[in-house]
C-alpha positions as a printed Julia matrix, in Angstrom:
704×3 Matrix{Float64}:
 144.16   81.08  110.61
 143.45   83.34  107.64
 140.86   82.13  105.15
 142.28   84.1   102.23
 145.68   84.66  100.7
 147.16   87.22   98.31
 145.89   86.68   94.78
 148.6    85.33   92.47
 147.63   85.19   88.83
 148.79   85.64   85.29
 147.42   88.32   82.97
 145.98   86.75   79.82
 146.3    89.91   77.74
 148.9    92.65   77.71
 148.64   96.42   77.66
 148.44   96.4    73.87
 145.6    93.9    73.88
 142.6    95.26   75.84
 139.63   92.96   76.14
 136.05   94.01   75.39
 133.57   92.51   77.83
 130.49   93.33   79.9
 129.83   94.6    83.41
 129.43   91.94   86.13
 126.38   93.5    87.73
 122.84   94.18   86.46
 120.87   92.89   83.48
 121.74   95.9    81.35
 125.16   94.25   80.84
 126.89   97.49   79.89
 129.8    97.29   77.48
 133.25   97.9    78.95
 136.88   97.32   78.07
 139.45   95.85   80.45
 143.09   96.83   80.19
 145.46   93.97   79.62
 147.88   94.75   82.43
 147.87   94.58   86.2
 146.23   96.34   87.9
 143.27   95.77   85.61
 141.45   98.97   84.71
 137.9    99.42   83.43
 136.99  101.75   80.6
 133.45  102.25   79.27
 132.84  101.49   75.63
 130.17  102.27   73.12
 127.54   99.56   73.3
 123.83  100.01   72.56
 122.52   99.59   76.1
 124.93  102.03   77.77
 126.33  104.12   74.87
 129.62  104.62   76.66
 128.2   105.18   80.14
 128.84  103.25   83.34
 127.45  103.59   86.84
 129.55  103.69   89.99
 129.38   99.92   90.33
 130.64   99.39   86.79
 133.48  101.89   87.13
 134.73  100.18   90.3
 134.12   96.57   89.22
 137.82   95.78   88.75
 138.34   96.28   92.5
 136.77   92.87   93.05
 139.42   91.09   91.0
 142.2    91.58   93.55
 140.12   92.07   96.65
 141.89   90.81   99.78
 138.58   89.13  100.62
 138.9    86.73   97.68
 138.8    83.06   98.56
 141.92   81.39   97.17
 141.71   77.84   98.49
 138.94   75.37   99.35
 137.84   75.46  102.98
 136.58   72.49  105.0
 135.02   72.75  108.45
 137.1    70.91  111.04
 136.24   71.1   114.75
 133.82   73.92  114.01
 136.34   76.02  112.06
 136.78   76.48  108.3
 140.31   75.4   107.41
 142.21   75.3   104.08
 142.09   72.02  102.16
 143.21   70.71   98.79
 140.78   70.54   95.92
 140.91   66.75   95.81
 140.22   66.51   99.52
 137.31   68.95   99.3
 135.68   67.36   96.26
 136.2    63.83   97.58
 134.54   64.83  100.85
 131.59   66.42   99.07
 131.04   63.41   96.83
 131.26   61.01   99.77
 128.86   62.98  101.95
 126.34   63.49   99.13
 126.43   59.78   98.29
 125.91   58.91  101.94
 122.96   61.3   102.32
 121.36   60.14   99.06
 121.68   56.51  100.17
 120.02   57.3   103.5
 117.36   59.81  102.44
 116.9    59.31   98.7
 117.85   61.6    95.83
 115.67   64.43   97.14
 117.72   64.42  100.33
 120.12   66.69   98.43
 119.16   70.14   97.14
 120.8    72.55   94.71
 120.38   76.33   94.74
 121.6    78.54   91.89
 121.69   82.2    91.01
 120.61   84.71   88.4
 124.19   85.94   88.04
 125.48   82.6    86.77
 126.34   82.45   83.08
 124.06   80.51   80.75
 126.61   77.72   80.71
 126.7    77.47   84.5
 122.92   77.62   84.84
 122.55   74.89   82.22
 125.17   72.58   83.71
 123.9    73.15   87.25
 120.4    72.04   86.26
 121.79   69.03   84.44
 124.01   68.16   87.42
 121.05   68.29   89.8
 118.79   66.11   87.67
 121.33   63.67   86.21
 124.28   63.39   88.61
 122.17   63.77   91.76
 118.74   62.74   90.45
 117.1    65.35   92.66
 113.99   67.39   92.01
 115.07   69.86   94.71
 116.64   72.55   92.55
 115.73   76.22   92.24
 117.49   79.58   92.2
 117.3    83.13   93.49
 115.64   84.38   90.32
 112.45   83.04   91.87
 112.73   86.09   94.12
 113.0    88.7    91.37
 111.52   87.78   87.97
 109.14   84.86   88.32
 105.94   86.91   88.6
 106.67   88.9    85.45
 107.62   85.69   83.66
 104.35   84.0    84.6
 102.29   87.05   83.64
 104.1    87.36   80.32
 103.47   83.72   79.49
  99.77   84.09   80.37
  99.38   87.15   78.17
 101.74   86.55   75.27
 102.51   82.82   75.41
 106.19   83.62   75.97
 108.41   85.43   78.45
 111.25   87.65   77.32
 111.76   90.64   79.62
 111.97   93.25   76.89
 110.63   91.87   73.6
 112.4    94.73   71.82
 115.87   96.34   71.98
 116.23   98.83   74.8
 117.27  101.45   72.26
 113.7   101.46   70.9
 112.65  103.33   74.03
 114.48  106.43   72.79
 111.7   106.99   70.26
 108.93  107.01   72.87
 107.11  110.17   73.84
 105.35  108.41   76.73
 106.67  105.76   79.12
 104.76  104.43   82.12
 107.37  103.03   84.5
 105.89  100.94   87.32
 107.82   99.75   90.36
 111.23  100.56   88.92
 114.0   102.93   89.97
 116.59  102.65   87.19
 118.25  105.94   88.12
 119.78  103.97   91.0
 119.56  100.32   89.95
 120.79  100.69   86.34
 121.68  104.36   85.73
 122.81  104.09   82.07
 119.3   102.87   81.23
 117.83  106.3    81.95
 119.38  107.8    78.82
 116.84  105.8    76.82
 114.04  107.68   78.59
 115.24  111.14   77.5
 112.72  111.39   74.7
 109.82  110.68   77.03
 111.24  113.05   79.66
 111.66  115.87   77.15
 108.15  115.26   75.81
 106.71  115.42   79.32
 105.63  111.81   79.03
 107.54  109.93   81.72
 105.13  108.66   84.37
 106.57  106.82   87.39
 104.49  104.68   89.73
 106.29  104.15   93.05
 105.29  104.63   96.7
 108.59  106.52   97.16
 109.77  109.67   95.43
 112.89  108.02   94.06
 115.6   109.65   91.93
 113.74  108.22   88.93
 110.47  109.77   90.08
 112.26  113.12   90.41
 112.82  113.07   86.64
 109.22  112.22   85.78
 106.51  114.55   84.56
 104.08  112.68   86.79
 104.77  110.65   89.9
 101.97  108.48   91.23
 102.61  107.25   94.79
 100.05  104.55   95.57
  99.79  102.92   98.97
 102.04   99.85   99.05
 100.37   96.77   97.65
  97.7    98.66   95.68
  99.37   98.76   92.25
  96.78   96.43   90.79
  93.91   98.67   91.81
  95.73  101.6    90.19
  96.12   99.72   86.91
  92.39   98.97   86.95
  91.56  102.63   87.51
  93.74  103.84   84.64
  92.31  101.16   82.34
  88.8   102.23   83.36
  89.72  105.8    82.4
  91.1   104.65   79.04
  87.77  103.03   78.2
  85.64  105.88   79.58
  87.62  108.43   77.56
  87.15  106.44   74.36
  90.81  105.5    73.98
  90.36  101.74   73.69
  92.13  100.49   70.54
  89.21   98.41   69.31
  90.79   97.49   65.98
  93.85   96.08   67.75
  91.66   94.23   70.24
  89.62   92.69   67.46
  92.59   91.57   65.38
  95.22   90.7    67.95
  93.72   89.87   71.36
  91.11   87.82   73.17
  89.43   88.01   76.55
  88.79   91.74   76.92
  85.11   91.32   77.79
  85.93   89.02   80.71
  88.61   91.38   82.01
  86.28   94.38   81.65
  83.68   92.83   83.94
  86.1    93.41   86.81
  87.56   96.7    85.56
  84.08   98.2    85.22
  83.7    98.25   89.01
  87.01  100.09   89.54
  86.21  103.64   88.48
  88.96  106.19   89.3
  87.22  107.68   92.35
  86.94  104.25   93.96
  90.57  103.57   93.1
  91.56  106.87   94.69
  90.07  105.73   98.0
  92.17  102.55   97.91
  95.45  103.83   96.47
  95.58  107.49   97.43
  96.24  108.44   93.79
  93.76  111.08   92.67
  91.14  110.25   90.08
  92.31  113.27   88.1
  95.85  111.91   87.91
  94.58  108.52   86.79
  92.66  110.18   83.98
  95.66  112.31   83.02
  97.86  109.24   82.7
  95.26  107.48   80.55
  95.01  110.49   78.25
  98.78  110.94   78.06
  99.4   107.34   77.06
  96.58  107.37   74.52
  97.82  110.6    72.92
 101.38  109.37   72.51
 102.67  108.49   69.09
 104.91  105.81   70.64
 104.28  104.57   74.18
 105.59  101.86   76.47
 104.48  100.3    79.75
 107.42   98.92   81.77
 107.26   97.04   85.07
 109.84   95.77   87.55
 110.29   94.37   91.05
 108.0    96.86   92.75
 105.1    95.32   90.88
 106.2    91.7    91.06
 107.36   91.08   94.62
 103.89   90.65   96.11
 101.71   87.74   97.14
  99.57   88.64   94.11
 102.48   89.76   91.94
 101.47   87.82   88.83
  98.05   89.46   88.84
  99.63   92.86   89.5
 101.79   92.52   86.41
  98.8    91.23   84.44
  96.91   94.39   85.36
  99.55   96.55   83.69
  99.78   94.22   80.7
  96.01   94.5    80.29
  96.4    98.29   80.2
  99.1    98.02   77.53
  96.92   95.69   75.46
  93.92   98.0    75.72
  96.06  100.77   74.22
  97.32   98.49   71.44
 100.97   98.68   72.49
 102.48   95.14   72.58
 103.71   93.96   69.2
 103.29   97.42   67.66
 106.47   98.95   66.17
 107.71  101.79   68.34
 105.53  100.82   71.31
 105.16   97.9    73.68
 105.15   96.32   77.1
 108.28   95.06   78.83
 109.72   94.04   82.17
 113.09   95.29   83.4
 115.09   92.23   84.43
 117.31   92.89   87.45
 120.1    90.34   87.89
 122.95   90.14   85.41
 121.68   86.94   83.82
 118.17   87.09   85.19
 116.82   86.38   81.7
 119.13   83.53   80.66
 119.19   82.14   84.17
 115.51   81.26   84.01
 115.68   79.68   80.57
 118.06   76.75   80.83
 117.15   74.47   83.68
 118.13   75.73   87.14
 114.48   76.48   87.9
 112.38   73.95   89.82
 109.93   73.37   86.98
 111.98   73.91   83.83
 114.3    72.26   81.36
 116.64   74.0    78.88
 115.09   76.12   76.16
 112.41   77.37   78.56
 110.73   73.97   78.39
 108.35   72.74   81.07
 109.67   69.87   83.14
 106.3    68.12   83.19
 105.95   68.19   79.37
 106.59   64.64   78.03
 107.93   65.93   74.71
 110.31   68.3    76.49
 111.57   65.52   78.76
 112.14   63.24   75.78
 114.09   65.89   73.85
 116.35   66.93   76.71
 116.87   63.37   77.94
 118.07   62.41   74.45
 120.61   65.25   74.52
 121.78   64.15   77.96
 121.9    60.47   77.04
 119.5    59.35   79.75
 115.99   57.92   79.9
 113.17   60.48   80.15
 111.8    58.4    83.02
 114.99   58.98   84.99
 114.46   62.73   85.12
 112.79   63.87   88.35
 109.63   65.95   88.28
 109.16   69.53   89.46
 110.43   70.31   92.95
 109.91   72.94   95.6
 110.17   76.63   94.72
 112.99   78.7    96.21
 111.55   79.8    99.53
 109.64   76.55  100.03
 112.9    74.71   99.42
 114.83   76.87  101.89
 112.06   76.55  104.47
 112.19   72.74  104.21
 115.95   72.38  104.74
 116.85   70.05  107.56
 113.25   69.13  108.31
 112.03   65.55  108.46
 110.59   65.69  104.94
 113.11   68.13  103.48
 116.63   67.96  102.06
 119.47   67.19  104.44
 122.22   68.63  102.24
 122.45   71.54   99.83
 124.9    72.93   97.29
 124.72   76.69   96.67
 126.18   78.39   93.6
 126.07   82.15   93.08
 123.61   83.06   95.82
 123.74   84.53   99.33
 120.39   83.37  100.65
 121.04   84.08  104.32
 120.83   87.78  103.42
 118.68   87.85  100.28
 115.83   85.47  101.15
 112.65   86.65  102.89
 112.25   85.88  106.6
 116.03   85.51  106.53
 116.3    84.66  110.21
 114.34   81.5   109.52
 116.43   80.75  106.44
 119.66   81.01  108.44
 118.21   78.57  110.98
 117.26   76.14  108.25
 120.74   76.32  106.69
 122.25   75.57  110.09
 119.93   72.56  110.45
 121.41   70.84  107.4
 123.66   67.84  107.79
 125.9    69.18  105.03
 126.16   72.54  103.25
 128.44   73.36  100.32
 128.84   76.89   98.96
 130.77   77.9    95.84
 131.58   81.61   95.87
 134.36   84.1    95.24
 134.25   85.52   98.79
 133.21   84.23  102.18
 129.65   85.48  101.98
 127.31   85.27  104.94
 125.93   82.02  103.51
 129.4    80.6   102.83
 130.34   81.29  106.45
 127.71   78.72  107.49
 128.99   76.01  105.13
 130.79   72.76  105.81
 132.76   73.15  102.58
 133.47   76.38  100.71
 134.8    76.26   97.15
 136.6    79.3    95.66
 135.36   79.99   92.14
 136.14   82.4    89.34
 134.39   85.66   88.63
 133.41   87.57   85.53
 136.8    88.65   84.08
 138.45   85.31   84.82
 136.31   83.07   82.61
 134.46   82.87   79.32
 130.7    82.59   79.27
 127.49   83.98   77.86
 124.89   86.19   79.48
 121.41   87.08   78.2
 120.6    90.66   79.02
 117.27   92.31   79.76
 116.39   92.59   76.06
 117.05   88.92   75.27
 120.38   89.58   73.57
 122.97   86.87   74.14
 126.38   88.33   74.96
 129.83   86.78   75.16
 131.65   87.82   78.32
 135.29   87.09   77.54
 138.09   86.08   79.84
 140.64   88.85   80.36
 142.84   87.53   83.17
 143.64   84.2    84.75
 142.09   83.48   88.14
 144.18   83.12   91.3
 146.17   79.9    91.29
 143.85   77.74   93.41
 140.55   79.09   92.08
 138.44   77.05   89.63
 135.42   77.76   87.45
 131.98   76.62   88.57
 131.94   74.4    85.47
 135.14   72.67   86.62
 133.63   72.19   90.08
 130.5    70.58   88.64
 132.57   68.41   86.31
 134.79   67.26   89.17
 131.84   66.38   91.36
 129.9    64.67   88.55
 132.74   62.28   87.74
 133.17   61.48   91.43
 129.46   60.65   91.53
 129.87   58.18   88.68
 129.07   60.27   85.62
 131.11   59.91   82.4
 133.75   62.61   81.96
 132.32   63.63   78.59
 128.85   64.23   80.07
 130.04   67.21   82.12
 132.57   69.28   80.18
 134.39   72.06   82.01
 134.97   74.16   78.9
 132.41   76.96   78.52
 132.17   76.78   74.74
 131.66   73.01   74.86
 128.87   73.45   77.4
 127.26   76.14   75.25
 127.37   73.86   72.22
 125.39   71.27   74.18
 123.03   73.97   75.48
 122.3    74.96   71.87
 121.16   71.44   71.08
 119.15   71.12   74.27
 117.36   74.42   73.6
 116.56   73.66   69.95
 112.84   73.9    69.29
 112.14   75.39   72.71
 110.65   78.78   73.43
 114.13   80.16   74.16
 115.84   78.62   71.14
 119.61   79.28   71.12
 120.43   76.61   68.54
 121.61   79.12   65.93
 123.87   81.03   68.31
 127.56   80.13   68.38
 130.63   81.55   70.07
 131.97   82.32   66.59
 128.95   84.47   65.77
 129.2    86.23   69.12
 132.95   86.79   68.72
 132.21   88.36   65.34
 129.99   90.89   67.09
 126.6    89.75   65.8
 123.67   91.13   67.8
 121.71   87.94   68.46
 118.41   88.13   70.3
 116.68   84.82   70.95
 114.99   82.91   69.47
 117.71   82.1    66.93
 116.54   78.75   65.51
 119.28   78.3    62.89
 122.85   79.29   62.12
 121.67   81.47   59.24
 118.89   83.05   61.32
 119.51   86.74   62.16
 117.86   86.56   65.58
 114.66   88.16   66.8
 115.25   91.64   68.21
 111.53   92.51   68.1
 108.97   89.92   69.03
 105.22   89.71   68.43
 105.16   92.05   65.42
 103.08   89.55   63.43
 101.59   87.31   66.08
 101.87   86.36   69.73
 103.12   82.99   70.93
  99.76   81.46   71.85
  98.5    78.86   69.36
  95.89   81.27   67.98
  98.45   84.05   67.62
  96.52   86.37   69.94
  97.49   88.04   73.19
  95.18   87.33   76.11
  93.61   89.71   78.57
  93.59   88.11   82.01
  90.76   89.0    84.42
  92.4    90.24   87.63
  91.08   91.96   90.74
  92.68   93.89   93.59
  93.18   92.0    96.86
  95.72   94.11   98.75
  98.86   93.14  100.63
  99.02   89.84  102.45
  99.82   91.58  105.72
  97.96   94.89  106.21
  99.01   97.23  109.03
  97.2    97.1   112.37
  97.44   98.59  115.85
 100.5    96.52  116.77
 102.3    97.08  113.46
 100.88  100.38  112.15
 103.38  101.08  109.36
 104.29   99.36  106.13
 107.87   98.61  105.12
 109.18   98.26  101.6
 112.66   97.25  100.5
 114.9    97.91   97.52
 118.32   98.7    96.13
 120.5   101.8    96.32
 122.95  103.2    93.79
 126.14  102.02   95.47
 125.18   98.42   96.22
 123.98   95.33   94.4
 121.8    92.45   95.6
 122.95   91.07   98.99
 125.97   93.4    98.93
 128.44   90.52   99.18
 130.48   92.09   96.36
 129.83   95.83   96.63
 130.4    95.95  100.38
 134.01   94.97   99.57
 134.57   97.97   97.27
 135.76  100.88   99.4
 134.63  103.56   96.93
 131.08  102.22   97.2
 130.87  101.09  100.79
 132.2   104.34  102.24
 129.24  106.16  100.69
 126.64  103.77  102.14
 128.43  101.74  104.83
 125.42  100.64  106.85
 121.7   100.05  106.68
 119.37  103.0   106.93
 115.64  103.53  107.12
 113.81  106.32  105.29
 110.66  107.67  106.93
 108.58  110.83  106.94
 109.62  113.46  109.53
 106.18  113.27  111.17
 106.49  109.5   111.48
 109.95  109.9   112.95
 108.72  112.53  115.42
 105.92  110.26  116.65
 108.52  107.55  117.31
 110.89  110.01  118.99
 113.52  109.57  116.28
 115.93  112.26  115.09
 118.07  112.27  111.95
 120.94  109.81  112.4
 119.43  107.94  115.33
 119.65  104.18  115.39
 116.17  102.72  114.97
 114.75   99.27  115.55
 112.19   98.16  113.0
 110.09   95.14  113.96
 107.69   92.9   112.06
 105.94   89.68  113.02
 109.06   87.77  111.98
 111.88   89.7   113.58
 113.68   92.99  114.09
 116.4    94.85  112.22
 118.49   97.89  113.02
 119.02  100.89  110.74
 120.13  104.52  110.81
 117.3   107.07  110.54
 116.94  109.26  107.46
 114.05  111.72  107.64
 112.66  112.17  104.11
 109.82  114.69  103.63
 108.66  113.08  100.37
 107.97  109.71  102.03
 104.4   108.63  102.68
 103.73  108.91  106.45
 102.52  105.3   106.5
 105.66  103.87  104.87
 109.3   103.15  105.72
 111.98  102.07  103.24
 115.03   99.88  103.88
 117.77   98.78  101.45
 118.38   95.03  101.59
 122.16   94.89  101.0
 123.37   94.53  104.58
 124.11   91.48  106.76
 123.66   90.45  110.36
 121.38   92.56  112.54
 120.99   95.04  109.65
 119.23   92.58  107.34
 116.06   94.11  105.95
 114.89   90.6   105.12
 114.62   89.74  108.8
 111.31   91.6   108.43
 109.95   90.53  105.06
 106.91   88.36  104.54
 107.43   84.95  102.9
 103.8    84.83  101.71
 103.96   83.4    98.19
 102.19   84.23   94.96
 100.08   81.15   94.15
 101.37   80.99   90.57
 104.95   82.24   90.57
 105.77   81.29   94.18
 107.48   84.66   94.58
 107.57   86.01   98.13
 106.07   89.34   99.17
 109.29   91.34   99.61
 107.75   94.69   98.81
 105.34   95.21  101.71
 105.0    94.04  105.3
 103.56   95.5   108.49
 106.08   96.95  110.95
 106.56   99.26  113.9
 109.55  101.5   114.54
 111.2   102.78  117.7
 114.53  104.03  118.98
 117.1   101.27  119.4
 117.44  100.7   123.12
 120.76  101.94  124.44
 121.77  103.52  121.12
 121.59  106.99  119.71
């Protein structure tokens, strides 16, 4: 029996009424216009972050709207097979099973897992649903895998986390940009136009173990050994001080803690760092001098720096360098982190995280609990405390002490989570699994109930992009007939679980109005943002604490968010990767994205124009490394770590480090890169170490 049916829908607009909206993919949230007639067509539009440009994913995004892979009816597992069911039957079954499991195992017997692509409204209502309708502490989301280390480091240093505390267009005025662990030429191509000034001035420096398309555009490319970024930041900071470039006036007026940080940095002179990282002492000194000489300079970090077992400290090392140069909070300069997922910023602000409440409040803060509980009409004492972080939650599924049921919204964890073979086993060990998605993802295929939900052009909602600007993504077309919004799903389940209808509205604007109140007074204060202001085209960057407030495009110009108004240096030291290579596993593997695909690939693998370019997993390795393993270009290789093996097509790349292999993580089944990755967690952020693990490589037996 087929699990999908032809999409039947009505077009909300007509050909004379195109709808301005935003791309469904990365955190840049490029501006685009959708035609008002079937088939829907995408046109780029002038918007500050993309200035009329779109990448391949954006240009082809309309293909998802009528994909034959769309789910168009709820599915319920009967006799081992997923079969079509009515909405009432599916929701009644879910409510009954969740009630049964909660009665037997307690509220924490049920878990909720969200995603960084959910709108602010969905993220907010999902967190509220978990804590109020279910009463569970077991809620987290996939943003734990991609932004949590930068968030923790930003809060330590500045007292507040907003990925870019300035508009992305400010970067155009820079004559030096240090870009660490980021490859925007592939992951968010329109972003690179903002680096033109630095490129033309000879001031773009890229830190990445691979010579990526972004590194090809740089004046300097530093390729440290995987897992040694922190040592490199210490060496460059040492050079800044030794060359007399420390901004002592800035340190005196705007920071604290430099002396404590310097006690560690002092022992990391560039020659010692060279022995650890492989980056020459001369290059470290050149970078220090180039940044110090720049009129306007920025330090930017991304996943390559964060996804380590010491990722928070790695990011702190680069923040310390930026502070030493006097960059954060200085007009025309600064530090920022490039958020990855479409709503990676907003998704971590409004309550779907294990330890947070709306407004970026801490769940264990009594004042925060009292405020949010009052908005929700419940007792503060009824709110559960912090729960397990994402991987710890997934690893506990189906165990004696762990959840027995889980609801998943907007995430494909069987592909995207580290040690994904173990995660798939844990999902299969659950008594009950519910997945809400637009296609039958690899995770949805394991579920007991699958709910078909709307996607970007079929619903209203807000997103918060990488610069903290809140954007209204407007509905352009109606969804297929039997497809509902995630908000409607949560509302339907909440009422079946005994919640008042008015407590869980299904209308996006109504949910956002409640979110505004819940966020008021918090670090991420949205209380002054309204749909009317967004419809009028106002550029609103949070915090916006009142309806007459213009927003805060540039943060920290007068003071930082710590009580004393100062930024803090954090003493950090190099420790190295959690799993160094050895005789059995002599190579290191790193993972990342490619131009044609996004995240787990559940969407982009369905777009023919994208998938035909990169239809399968591949592994990049140096020709000498390939020769030692007996591998030729195009061979099928088996890459093995302590956790499992994956299969990928060989690409011999002369610019690769001989000790390193690279795999994209967008592919399912036996091609999952995350079958290899190390779930070792950062002690603060609880982010897994995706970016480095020890492996060996050989020819796939019986394949060529």
